[in-house]
Short mmCIF file of C-alpha atoms and ligand atoms in Angstrom, two decimals:
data_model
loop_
_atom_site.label_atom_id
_atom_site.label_comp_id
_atom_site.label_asym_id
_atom_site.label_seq_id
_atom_site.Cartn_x
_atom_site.Cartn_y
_atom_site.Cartn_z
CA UNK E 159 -3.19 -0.49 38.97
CA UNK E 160 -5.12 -3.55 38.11
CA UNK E 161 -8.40 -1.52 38.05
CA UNK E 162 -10.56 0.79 35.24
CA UNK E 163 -8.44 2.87 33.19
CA UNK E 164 -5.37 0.47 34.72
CA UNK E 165 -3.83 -3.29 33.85
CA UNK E 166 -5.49 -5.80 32.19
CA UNK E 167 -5.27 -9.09 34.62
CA UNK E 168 -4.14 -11.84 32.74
CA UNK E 169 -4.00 -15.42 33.85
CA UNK E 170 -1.66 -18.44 32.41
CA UNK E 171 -4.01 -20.40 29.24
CA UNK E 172 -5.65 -16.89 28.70
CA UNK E 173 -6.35 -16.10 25.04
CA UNK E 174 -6.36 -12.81 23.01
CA UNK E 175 -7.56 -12.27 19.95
CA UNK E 176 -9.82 -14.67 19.01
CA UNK E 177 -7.10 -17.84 20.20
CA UNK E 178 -4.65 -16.98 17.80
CA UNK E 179 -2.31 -15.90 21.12
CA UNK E 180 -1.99 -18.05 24.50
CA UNK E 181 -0.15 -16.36 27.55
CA UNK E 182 2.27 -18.57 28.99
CA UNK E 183 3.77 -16.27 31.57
CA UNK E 184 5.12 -12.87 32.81
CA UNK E 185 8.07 -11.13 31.03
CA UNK E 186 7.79 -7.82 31.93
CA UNK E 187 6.28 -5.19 32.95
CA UNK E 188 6.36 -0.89 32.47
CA UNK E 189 4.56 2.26 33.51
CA UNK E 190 2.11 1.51 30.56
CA UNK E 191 1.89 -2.15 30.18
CA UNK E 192 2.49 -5.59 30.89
CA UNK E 193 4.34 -7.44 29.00
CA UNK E 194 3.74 -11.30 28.33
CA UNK E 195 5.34 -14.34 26.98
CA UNK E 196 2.76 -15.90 24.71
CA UNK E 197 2.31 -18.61 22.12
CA UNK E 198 1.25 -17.48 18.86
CA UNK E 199 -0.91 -20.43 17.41
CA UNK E 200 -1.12 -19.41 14.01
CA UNK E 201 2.57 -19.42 13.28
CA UNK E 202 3.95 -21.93 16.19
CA UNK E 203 6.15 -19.52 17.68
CA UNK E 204 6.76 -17.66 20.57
CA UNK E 205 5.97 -14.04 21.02
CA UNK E 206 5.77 -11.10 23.60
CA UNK E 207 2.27 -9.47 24.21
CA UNK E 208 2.52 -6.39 25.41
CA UNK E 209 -1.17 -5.31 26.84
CA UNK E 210 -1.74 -1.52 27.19
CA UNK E 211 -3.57 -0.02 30.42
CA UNK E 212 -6.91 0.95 29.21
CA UNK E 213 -7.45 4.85 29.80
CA UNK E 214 -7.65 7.67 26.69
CA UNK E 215 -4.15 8.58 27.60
CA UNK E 216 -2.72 4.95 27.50
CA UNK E 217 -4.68 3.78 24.28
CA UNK E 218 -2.95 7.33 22.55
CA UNK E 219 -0.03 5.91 23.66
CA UNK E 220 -0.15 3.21 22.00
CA UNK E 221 -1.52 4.08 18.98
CA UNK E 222 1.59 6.29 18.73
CA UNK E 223 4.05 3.58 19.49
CA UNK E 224 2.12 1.32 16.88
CA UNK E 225 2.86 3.61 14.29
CA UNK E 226 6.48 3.85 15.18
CA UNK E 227 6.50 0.18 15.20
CA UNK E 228 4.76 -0.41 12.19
CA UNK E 229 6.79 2.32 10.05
CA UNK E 230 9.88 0.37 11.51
CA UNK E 231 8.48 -3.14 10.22
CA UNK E 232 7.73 -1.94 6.99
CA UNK E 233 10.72 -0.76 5.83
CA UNK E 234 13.23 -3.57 7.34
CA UNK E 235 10.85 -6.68 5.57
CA UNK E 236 13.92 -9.31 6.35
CA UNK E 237 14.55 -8.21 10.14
CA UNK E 238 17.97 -7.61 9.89
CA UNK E 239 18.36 -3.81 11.67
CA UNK E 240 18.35 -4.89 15.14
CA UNK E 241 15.24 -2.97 16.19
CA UNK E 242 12.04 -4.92 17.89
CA UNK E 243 9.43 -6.41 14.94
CA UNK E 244 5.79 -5.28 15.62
CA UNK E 245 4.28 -9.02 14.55
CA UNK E 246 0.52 -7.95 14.85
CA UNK E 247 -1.43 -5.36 16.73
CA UNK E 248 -5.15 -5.60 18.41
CA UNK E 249 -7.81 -4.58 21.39
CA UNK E 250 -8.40 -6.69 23.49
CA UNK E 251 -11.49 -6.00 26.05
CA UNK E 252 -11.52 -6.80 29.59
CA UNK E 253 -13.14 -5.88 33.04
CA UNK E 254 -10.66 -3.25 33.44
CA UNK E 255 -11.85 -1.60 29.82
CA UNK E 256 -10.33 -1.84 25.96
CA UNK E 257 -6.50 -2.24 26.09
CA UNK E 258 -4.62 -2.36 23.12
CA UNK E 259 -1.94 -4.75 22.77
CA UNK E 260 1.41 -5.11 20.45
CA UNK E 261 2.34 -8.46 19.46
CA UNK E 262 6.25 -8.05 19.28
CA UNK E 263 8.81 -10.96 18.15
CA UNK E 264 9.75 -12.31 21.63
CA UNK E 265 13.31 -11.41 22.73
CA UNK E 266 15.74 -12.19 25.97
CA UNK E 267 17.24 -10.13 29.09
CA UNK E 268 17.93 -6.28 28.72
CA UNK E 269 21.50 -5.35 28.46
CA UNK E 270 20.71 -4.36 32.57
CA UNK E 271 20.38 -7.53 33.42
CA UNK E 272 23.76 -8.64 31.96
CA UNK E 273 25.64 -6.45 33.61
CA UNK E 274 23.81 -7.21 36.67
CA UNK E 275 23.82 -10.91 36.07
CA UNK E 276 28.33 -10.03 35.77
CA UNK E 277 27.82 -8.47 39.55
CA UNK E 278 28.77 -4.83 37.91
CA UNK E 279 32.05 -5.47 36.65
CA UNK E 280 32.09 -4.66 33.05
CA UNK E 281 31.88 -7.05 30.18
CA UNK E 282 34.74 -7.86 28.24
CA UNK E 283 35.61 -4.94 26.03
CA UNK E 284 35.28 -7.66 22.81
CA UNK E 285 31.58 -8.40 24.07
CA UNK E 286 31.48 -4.17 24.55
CA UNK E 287 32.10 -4.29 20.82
CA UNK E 288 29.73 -6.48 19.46
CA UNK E 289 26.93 -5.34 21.34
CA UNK E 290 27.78 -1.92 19.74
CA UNK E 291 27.84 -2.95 16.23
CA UNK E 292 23.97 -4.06 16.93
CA UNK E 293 22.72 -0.56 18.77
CA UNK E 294 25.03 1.10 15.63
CA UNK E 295 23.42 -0.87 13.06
CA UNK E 296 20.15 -0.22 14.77
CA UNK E 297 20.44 3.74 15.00
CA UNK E 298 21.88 4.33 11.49
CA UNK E 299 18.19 2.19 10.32
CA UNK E 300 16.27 4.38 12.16
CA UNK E 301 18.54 7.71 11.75
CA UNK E 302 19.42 7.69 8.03
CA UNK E 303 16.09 5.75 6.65
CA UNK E 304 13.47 6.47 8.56
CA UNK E 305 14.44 9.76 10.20
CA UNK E 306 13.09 8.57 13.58
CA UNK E 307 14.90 9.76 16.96
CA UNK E 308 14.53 6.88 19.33
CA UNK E 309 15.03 9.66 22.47
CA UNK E 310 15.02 7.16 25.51
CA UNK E 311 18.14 4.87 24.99
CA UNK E 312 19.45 2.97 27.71
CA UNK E 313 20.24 -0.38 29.05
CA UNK E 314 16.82 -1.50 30.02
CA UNK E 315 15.80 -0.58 26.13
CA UNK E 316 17.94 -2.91 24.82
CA UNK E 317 17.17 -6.63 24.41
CA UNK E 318 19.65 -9.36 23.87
CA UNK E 319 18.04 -11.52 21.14
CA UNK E 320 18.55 -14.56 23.93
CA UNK E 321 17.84 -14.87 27.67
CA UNK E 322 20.76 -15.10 30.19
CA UNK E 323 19.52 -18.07 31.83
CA UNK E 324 18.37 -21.02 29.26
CA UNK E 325 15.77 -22.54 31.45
CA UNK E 326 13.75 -18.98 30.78
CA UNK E 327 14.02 -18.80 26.90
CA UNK E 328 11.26 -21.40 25.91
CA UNK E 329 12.93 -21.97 22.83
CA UNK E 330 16.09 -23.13 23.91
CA UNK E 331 14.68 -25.25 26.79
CA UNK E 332 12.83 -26.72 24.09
CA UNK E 333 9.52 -26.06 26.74
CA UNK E 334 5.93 -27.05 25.15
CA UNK E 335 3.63 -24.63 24.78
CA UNK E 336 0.57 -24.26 27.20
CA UNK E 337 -2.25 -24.33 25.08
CA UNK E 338 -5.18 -24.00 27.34
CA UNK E 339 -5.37 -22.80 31.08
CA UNK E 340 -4.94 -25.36 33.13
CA UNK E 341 -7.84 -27.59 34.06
CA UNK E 342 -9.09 -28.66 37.75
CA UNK E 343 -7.47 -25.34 39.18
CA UNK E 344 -10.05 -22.60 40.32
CA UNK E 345 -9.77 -19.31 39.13
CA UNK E 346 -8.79 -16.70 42.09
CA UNK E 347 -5.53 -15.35 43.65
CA UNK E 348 -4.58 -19.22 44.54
CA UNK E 349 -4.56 -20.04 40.64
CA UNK E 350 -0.84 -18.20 39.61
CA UNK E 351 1.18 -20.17 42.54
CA UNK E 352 -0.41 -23.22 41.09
CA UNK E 353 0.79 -22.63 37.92
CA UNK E 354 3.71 -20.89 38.51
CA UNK E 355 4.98 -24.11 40.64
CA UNK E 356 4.19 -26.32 37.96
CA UNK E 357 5.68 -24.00 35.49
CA UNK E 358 8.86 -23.86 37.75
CA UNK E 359 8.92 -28.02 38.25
CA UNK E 360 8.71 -27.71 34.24
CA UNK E 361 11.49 -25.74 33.66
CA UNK E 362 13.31 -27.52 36.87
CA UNK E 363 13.08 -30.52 34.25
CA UNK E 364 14.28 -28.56 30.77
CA UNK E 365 17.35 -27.15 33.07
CA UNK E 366 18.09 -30.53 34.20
CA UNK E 367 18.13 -31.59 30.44
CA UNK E 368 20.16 -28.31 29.53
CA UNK E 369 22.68 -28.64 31.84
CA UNK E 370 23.05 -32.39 30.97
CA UNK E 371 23.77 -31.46 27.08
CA UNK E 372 25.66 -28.22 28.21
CA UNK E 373 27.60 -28.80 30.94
CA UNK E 374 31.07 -29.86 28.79
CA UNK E 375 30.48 -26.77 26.70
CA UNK E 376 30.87 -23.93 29.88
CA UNK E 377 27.43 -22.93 28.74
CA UNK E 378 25.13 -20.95 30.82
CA UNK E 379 23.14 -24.09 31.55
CA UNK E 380 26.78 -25.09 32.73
CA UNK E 381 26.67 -25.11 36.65
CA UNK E 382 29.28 -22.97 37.75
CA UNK E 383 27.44 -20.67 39.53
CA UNK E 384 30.34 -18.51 41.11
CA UNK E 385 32.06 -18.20 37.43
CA UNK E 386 29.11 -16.62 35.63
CA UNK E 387 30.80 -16.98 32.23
CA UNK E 388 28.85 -15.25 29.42
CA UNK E 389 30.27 -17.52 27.18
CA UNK E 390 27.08 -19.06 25.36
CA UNK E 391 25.20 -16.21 25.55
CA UNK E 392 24.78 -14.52 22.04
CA UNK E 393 25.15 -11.08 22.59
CA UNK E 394 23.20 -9.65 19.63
CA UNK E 395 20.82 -7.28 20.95
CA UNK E 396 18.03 -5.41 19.69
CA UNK E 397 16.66 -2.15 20.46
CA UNK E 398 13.35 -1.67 22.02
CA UNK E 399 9.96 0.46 23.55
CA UNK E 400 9.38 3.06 21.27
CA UNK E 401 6.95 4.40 23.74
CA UNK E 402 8.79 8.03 23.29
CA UNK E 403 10.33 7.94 19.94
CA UNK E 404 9.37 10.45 17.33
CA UNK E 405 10.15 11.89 13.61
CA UNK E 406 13.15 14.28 13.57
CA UNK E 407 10.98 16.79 12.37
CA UNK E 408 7.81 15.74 14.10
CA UNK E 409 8.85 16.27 17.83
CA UNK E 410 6.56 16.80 20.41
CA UNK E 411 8.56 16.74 23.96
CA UNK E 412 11.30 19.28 25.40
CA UNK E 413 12.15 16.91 28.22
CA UNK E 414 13.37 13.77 26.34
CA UNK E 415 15.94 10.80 27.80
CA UNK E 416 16.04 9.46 30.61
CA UNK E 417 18.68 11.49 33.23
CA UNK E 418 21.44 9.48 33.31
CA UNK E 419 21.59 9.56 29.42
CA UNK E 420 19.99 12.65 28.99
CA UNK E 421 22.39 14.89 26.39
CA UNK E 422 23.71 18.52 27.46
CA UNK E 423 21.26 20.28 24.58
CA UNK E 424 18.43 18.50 26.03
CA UNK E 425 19.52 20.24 29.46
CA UNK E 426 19.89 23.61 27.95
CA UNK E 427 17.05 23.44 25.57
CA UNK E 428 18.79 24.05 22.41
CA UNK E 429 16.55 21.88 20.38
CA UNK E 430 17.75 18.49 19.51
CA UNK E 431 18.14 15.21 16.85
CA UNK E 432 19.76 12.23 16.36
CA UNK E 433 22.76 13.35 17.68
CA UNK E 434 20.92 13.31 21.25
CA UNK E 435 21.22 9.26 20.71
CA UNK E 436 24.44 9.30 19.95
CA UNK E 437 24.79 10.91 23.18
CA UNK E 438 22.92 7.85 24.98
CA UNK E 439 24.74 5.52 23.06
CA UNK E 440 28.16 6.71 24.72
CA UNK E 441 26.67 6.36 27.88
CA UNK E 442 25.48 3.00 27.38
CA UNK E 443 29.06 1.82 25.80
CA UNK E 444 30.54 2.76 29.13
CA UNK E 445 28.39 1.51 31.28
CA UNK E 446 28.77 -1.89 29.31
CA UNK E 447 32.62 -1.40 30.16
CA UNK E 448 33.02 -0.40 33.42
CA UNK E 449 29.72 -1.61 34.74
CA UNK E 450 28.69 2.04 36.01
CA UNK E 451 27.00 4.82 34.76
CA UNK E 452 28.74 7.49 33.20
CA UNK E 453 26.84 10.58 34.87
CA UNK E 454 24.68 9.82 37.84
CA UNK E 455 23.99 13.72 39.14
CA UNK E 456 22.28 14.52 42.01
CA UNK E 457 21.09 17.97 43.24
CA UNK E 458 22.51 19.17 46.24
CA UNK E 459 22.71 22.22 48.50
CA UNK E 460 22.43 25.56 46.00
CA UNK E 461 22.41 23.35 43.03
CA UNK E 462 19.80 21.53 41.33
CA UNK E 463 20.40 17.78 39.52
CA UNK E 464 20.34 19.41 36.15
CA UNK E 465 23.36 21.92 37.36
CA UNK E 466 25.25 19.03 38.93
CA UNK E 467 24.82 16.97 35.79
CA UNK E 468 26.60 20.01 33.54
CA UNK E 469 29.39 20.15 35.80
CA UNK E 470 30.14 16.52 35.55
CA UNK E 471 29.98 16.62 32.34
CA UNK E 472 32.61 19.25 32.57
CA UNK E 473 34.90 17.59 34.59
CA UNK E 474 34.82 14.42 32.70
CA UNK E 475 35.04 15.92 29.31
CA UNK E 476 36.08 19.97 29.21
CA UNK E 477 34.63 23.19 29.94
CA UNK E 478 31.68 23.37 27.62
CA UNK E 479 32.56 26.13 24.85
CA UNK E 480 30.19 29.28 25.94
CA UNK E 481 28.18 29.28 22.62
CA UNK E 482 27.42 26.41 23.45
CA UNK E 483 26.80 26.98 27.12
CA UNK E 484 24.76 30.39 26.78
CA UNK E 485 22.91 28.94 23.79
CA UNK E 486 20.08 27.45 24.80
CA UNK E 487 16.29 28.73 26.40
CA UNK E 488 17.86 27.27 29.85
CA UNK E 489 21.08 28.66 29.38
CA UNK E 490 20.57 31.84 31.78
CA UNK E 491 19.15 29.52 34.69
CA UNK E 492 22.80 27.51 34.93
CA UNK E 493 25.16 29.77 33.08
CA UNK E 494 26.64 33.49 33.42
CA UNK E 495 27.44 35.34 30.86
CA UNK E 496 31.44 33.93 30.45
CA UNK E 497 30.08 30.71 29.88
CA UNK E 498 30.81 29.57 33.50
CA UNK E 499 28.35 27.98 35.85
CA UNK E 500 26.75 30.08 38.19
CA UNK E 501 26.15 27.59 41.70
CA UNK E 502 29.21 25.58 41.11
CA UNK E 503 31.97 27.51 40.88
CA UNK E 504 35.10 24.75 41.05
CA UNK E 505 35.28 21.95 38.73
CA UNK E 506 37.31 19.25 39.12
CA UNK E 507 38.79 18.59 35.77
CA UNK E 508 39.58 14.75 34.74
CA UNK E 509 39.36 13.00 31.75
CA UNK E 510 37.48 10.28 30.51
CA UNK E 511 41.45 8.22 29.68
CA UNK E 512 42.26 8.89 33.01
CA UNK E 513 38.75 7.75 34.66
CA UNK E 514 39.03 4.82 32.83
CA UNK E 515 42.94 3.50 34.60
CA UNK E 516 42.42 4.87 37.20
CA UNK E 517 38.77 3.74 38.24
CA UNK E 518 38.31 1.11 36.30
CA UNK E 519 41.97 -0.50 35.98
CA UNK E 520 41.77 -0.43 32.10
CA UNK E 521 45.36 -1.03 30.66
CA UNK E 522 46.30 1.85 28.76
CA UNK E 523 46.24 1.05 25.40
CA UNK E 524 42.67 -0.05 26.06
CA UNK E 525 41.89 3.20 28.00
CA UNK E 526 43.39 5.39 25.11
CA UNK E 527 41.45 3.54 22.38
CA UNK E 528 38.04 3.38 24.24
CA UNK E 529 38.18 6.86 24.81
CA UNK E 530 39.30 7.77 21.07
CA UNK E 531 35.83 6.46 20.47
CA UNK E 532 33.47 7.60 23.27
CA UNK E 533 34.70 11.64 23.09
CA UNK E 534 33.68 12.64 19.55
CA UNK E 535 30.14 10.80 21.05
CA UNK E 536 30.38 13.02 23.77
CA UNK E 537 31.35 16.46 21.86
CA UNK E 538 28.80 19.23 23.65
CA UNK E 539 28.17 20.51 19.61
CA UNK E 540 25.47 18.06 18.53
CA UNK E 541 26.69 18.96 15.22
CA UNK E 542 30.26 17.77 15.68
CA UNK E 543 29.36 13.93 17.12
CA UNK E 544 29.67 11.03 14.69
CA UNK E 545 26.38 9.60 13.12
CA UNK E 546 25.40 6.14 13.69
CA UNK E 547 26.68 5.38 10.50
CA UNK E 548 30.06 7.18 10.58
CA UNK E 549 30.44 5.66 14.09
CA UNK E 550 30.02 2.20 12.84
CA UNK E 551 33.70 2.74 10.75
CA UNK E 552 35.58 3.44 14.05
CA UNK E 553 38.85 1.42 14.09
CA UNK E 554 37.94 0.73 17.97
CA UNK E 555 34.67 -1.73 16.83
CA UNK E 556 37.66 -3.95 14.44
CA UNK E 557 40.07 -4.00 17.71
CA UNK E 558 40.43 -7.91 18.87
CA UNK E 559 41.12 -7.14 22.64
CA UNK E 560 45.08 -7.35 23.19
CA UNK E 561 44.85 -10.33 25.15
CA UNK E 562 43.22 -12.38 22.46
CA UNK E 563 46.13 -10.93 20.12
CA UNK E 564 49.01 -12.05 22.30
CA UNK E 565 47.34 -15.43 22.97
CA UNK E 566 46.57 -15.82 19.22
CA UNK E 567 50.11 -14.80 18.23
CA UNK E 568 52.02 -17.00 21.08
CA UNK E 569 49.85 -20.10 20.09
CA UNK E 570 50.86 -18.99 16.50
CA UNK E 571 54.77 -19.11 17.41
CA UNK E 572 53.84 -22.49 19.22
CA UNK E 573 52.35 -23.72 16.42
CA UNK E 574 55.14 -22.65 14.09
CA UNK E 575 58.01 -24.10 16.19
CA UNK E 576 56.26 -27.31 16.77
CA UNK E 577 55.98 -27.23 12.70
CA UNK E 578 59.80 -26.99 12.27
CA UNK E 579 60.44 -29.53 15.23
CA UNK E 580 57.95 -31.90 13.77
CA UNK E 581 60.46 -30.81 10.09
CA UNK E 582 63.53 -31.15 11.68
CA UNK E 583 62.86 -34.52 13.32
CA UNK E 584 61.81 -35.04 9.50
CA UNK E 585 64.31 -34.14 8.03
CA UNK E 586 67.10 -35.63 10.60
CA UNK E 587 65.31 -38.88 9.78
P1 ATP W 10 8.16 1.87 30.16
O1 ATP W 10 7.64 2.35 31.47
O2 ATP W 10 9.61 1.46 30.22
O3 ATP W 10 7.86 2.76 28.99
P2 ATP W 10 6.36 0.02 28.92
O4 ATP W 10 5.07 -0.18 29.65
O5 ATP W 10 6.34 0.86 27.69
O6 ATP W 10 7.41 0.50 29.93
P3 ATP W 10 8.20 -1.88 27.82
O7 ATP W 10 9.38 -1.14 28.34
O8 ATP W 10 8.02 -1.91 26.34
O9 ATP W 10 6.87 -1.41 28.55
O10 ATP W 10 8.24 -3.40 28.33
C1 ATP W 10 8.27 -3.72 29.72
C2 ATP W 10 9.21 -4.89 29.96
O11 ATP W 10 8.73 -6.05 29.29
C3 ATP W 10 10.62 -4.68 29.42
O12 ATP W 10 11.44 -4.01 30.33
C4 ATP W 10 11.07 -6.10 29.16
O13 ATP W 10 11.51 -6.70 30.38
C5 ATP W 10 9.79 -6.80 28.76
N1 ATP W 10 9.69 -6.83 27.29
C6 ATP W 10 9.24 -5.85 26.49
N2 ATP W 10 9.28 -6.20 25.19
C7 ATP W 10 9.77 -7.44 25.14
C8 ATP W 10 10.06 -8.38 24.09
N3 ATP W 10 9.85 -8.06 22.81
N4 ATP W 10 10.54 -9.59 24.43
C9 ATP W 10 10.77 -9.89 25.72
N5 ATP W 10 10.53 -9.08 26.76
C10 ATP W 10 10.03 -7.86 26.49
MG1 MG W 11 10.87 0.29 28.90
MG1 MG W 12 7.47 2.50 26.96
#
C-alpha cells in the first residue's frame, strides 16, 4: 500500500508541516491511515499524526472525518467529554501524492488491548464501571449536543487516556523528544532497525528507571509479569475514529457498525439513530466483563451470518416482537409472516442472567444487577433503550463491587472494636 494513491512512508526525525511536527514512531495503523506518535514543537507536547492515503476517495474521507472532528472540538473548548481532540489539520505532500493528515491529542492502548493484555478474563466489574461512565459521558456529548451518531463503536475505538505499558507512553517514561532524524544513518530499508534498536535501548533505560520508582507501588512498571495487575493504569478512556460517524439527520450508509456490534434495526433495515450506539455500547460493557463478545454469528449451512446473528440475539434476549421483526426493508429475507425466522426454526432460549453464572461464574447478585443494566440497552425497539444520558443515572454505575463492601465494612468493624479495646484499656486504666 505504500505506493500512489496508498501510504505515505514516513521515517523517525521526519517533519510535517513546515517543522512544527516531528515523528517519533509508529502507533497505529488502519485501512485509511497511519497513525504516528509525533512531537509537536510549537506547544512541547506529544501528539498522534494520523496521515491519510492519498487517493480522491481517501482525501474525501478525511475531509469528512475533519469536519466531524472539528464540530466535536468546537463545542467541548475545555476537553472534558471524553471524545478524541482534533489539535490541527494539514496536507502534507509526498512521493506517494497529497495526504491529508489530523493532528489528534495523543492517547494510550484501545480498550482491546486491555482485555487482551488481562489474557480474556474480564476486568473487574468496578473498572467495567468506570470505563462506562467515560463512553456514557462521551455519547450523551455527541447524542444530545451535537446530534452526531458515532455508528462504529467498539473496543478498538476506544482509547484509554494512558498506555498499558509505561515504557510506551513518552510522557510517563519521561522519554526526550527526537528532534531531528538521526544523523550518520543512511536512508533505506536498514534505517528503521537502526532506530528502532536505539529507540528500544532508550526505552530499555526509562523502564529501568520506571520500574525502580514503581516497583513498591504494584504499578505496571512493577515486574510481576504473571500478575498483570491493572492497578496503575487510569482507566479513563476516550472515544475515537470518526471515520464513519454522521449527523442523525444527515446519514449516508445503510450498512453501519461493525458485525459483532451491529444493532438488530441495522440488520433489518428499519432506519436507525443513536439508539444504534446504545446498542454497541452494551456489547462493549460485556465484553469488558466477561472478556468475550456478546454476539459473534457466523453463517452456516441454509443460513446466512446476518440470520444467525438474529437468532442469537433471540436466544440471549427473547423472541423479537413481530412488528418489530416484519418491520424493516430486510424483514421478508429472514422473517415469515408470524414473526418467526424462516432458516432457523429452533431457538435455544437463555438469558443474558443466566449466561452470565453460568459462563462466566458471576455471583448472582452481580449477574442480576449487570443484566438490570445491559437489557433495556439491548431492547429490539430502538425507541424503548435508554439514552446515553438516561443510562448514565443507572444505580448499577454507583454499585462498589460487593467485595470491596464486605472488605470495607469488616475493616470498619475492625476498626471499631480496636476503638473500644483501645477505650476499654482506657478506661480500665
Ligand atoms: P480504520 O480502518 O479503523 O478506520 P483508520 O485508518 O481510520 O482505521 P484509526 O482507527 O483512526 O485509523 O487509527 C489507527 C490506529 O492508530 C488505532 O487503532 C490506534 O491504535 C492508533 N491511534 C489512532 N488515534 C490515536 C490517538 N489519538 N492516540 C494514539 N493512538 C492512536
Ligand atoms: Mg479504527
Ligand atoms: Mg477510521
Amino acid at each position: 500500500s505504500y505506493r500512489k494513491g496508498g501510504y505515505h512512508a514516513v521515517r523517525i526525525g521526519d517533519s510535517f508541516s513546515g517543522g512544527r511536527y516531528i515523528a517519533q514512531r509508529k502507533l497505529g495503523w488502519g485501512e485509511f491511515s497511519t497513525v504516528w506518535l509525533a512531537y509537536d514543537t510549537r506547544s512541547s507536547e506529544f501528539v498522534a499524526l494520523k496521515i491519510q492515503k492519498s487517493a480522491p476517495q481517501f482525501a474525501q474521507a478525511a475531509l469528512h472525518e475533519i469536519e466531524v472532528l472539528s464540530a466535536i472540538a468546537d463545542g467541548d473548548p475545555s476537553n472534558s467529554k471524553y471524545v478524541v481532540r482534533l489539535i490541527d489539520h494539514f496536507k502534507h505532500t509526498g512521493p506517494n501524492g497529497q495526504h491529508s493528515c489530523m493532528v489528534l491529542e495523543f492517547l494510550g492502548d484501545s480498550l482491546l488491548r486491555l482485555v487482551k493484555y488481562n489474557r480474556y478474563k474480564g476486568l473487574e466489574l468496578d473498572k467495567v464501571r468506570e470505563i462506562c461512565k467515560c463512553i456514557l459521558i462521551g455519547l450523551d456529548y455527541l447524542h444530545r449536543e451535537l446530534g452526531i451518531i458515532h455508528t462504529d463503536l467498539k473496543l478498538e475505538n476506544v482509547l484509554l487516556l494512558s498506555t498499558i505499558n509505561a515504557t510506551q507512553d513518552p510522557i510517563r517514561s519521561g522519554t526526550p523528544p527526537i528532534l531531528e532524524r538521526p544523523e550518520g544513518i543512511p536512508n533505506g530499508g536498514a534505517t528503521m532497525n537502526i532506530i528502532e534498536k536505539k529507540l528500544k535501548q532508550r526505552a530499555r533505560r526509562a523502564a529501568a528507571r520506571i520500574s525502580g520508582r514503581r516497583a513498591s507501588m504494584g504499578g505496571v512498571g512493577g515486574g510481576a509479569k504473571t500478575n498483570r495487575s491493572l492497578d496503575g493504569i487510569d482507566l479513563k478512556c476516550k472515544v475515537v475514529d470518526f471515520g464513519s460517524a454522521c449527523w442523525a439527520d444527515k446519514q449516508f450508509a445503510q450498512e453501519i457498525q461493525t458485525r459483532q456490534y451491529r444493532s438488530p434495526e441495522v440488520i433489518l433495515q428499519s432506519g436507525y439513530s443513536f439508539s444504534a450506539d446504545m446498542w454497541s455500547f452494551a456489547c462493549i460493557a460485556f465484553e469488558l466483563a466477561t472478556g468475550e463478545m456478546m454476539f459473534t454469528p457466523k453463517g452456516g449451512q441454509g443460513f446466512s451470518e446476518d440470520e444467525d446473528h438474529l437468532a442469537m440475539m433471540m436466544e440471549l434476549l427473547g423472541k423479537i416482537p413481530r412488528k418489530i421483526a416484519n418491520g424493516g426493508a430486510r424483514s421478508k429475507d429472514y422473517f415469515d409472516r408470524y414473526g418467526d425466522l424462516k432458516r432457523i426454526r429452533r431457538l435455544k432460549y437463555g438469558s443474558l442472567e443466566k449466561l452470565l453464572i453460568d459462563k462466566f461464574r458471576f455471583s448472582e447478585t452481580d449477574a442480576l444487577e449487570f443484566a438490570k443494566f445491559l437489557c433495556p440497552l439491548l431492547d429490539f425497539e430502538p425507541e424503548n433503550r435508554p439514552t446515553a444520558q438516561q443510562c448514565s443515572q443507572h444505580p448499577w454505575l454507583n454499585i462498589t463491587s460487593q467485595n470491596q463492601t464486605e472488605v470495607k465494612s469488616e475493616s470498619g468493624m475492625e476498626k471499631v472494636n480496636v476503638g473500644m479495646r483501645n477505650l476499654q484499656i482506657k478506661a480500665g486504666k
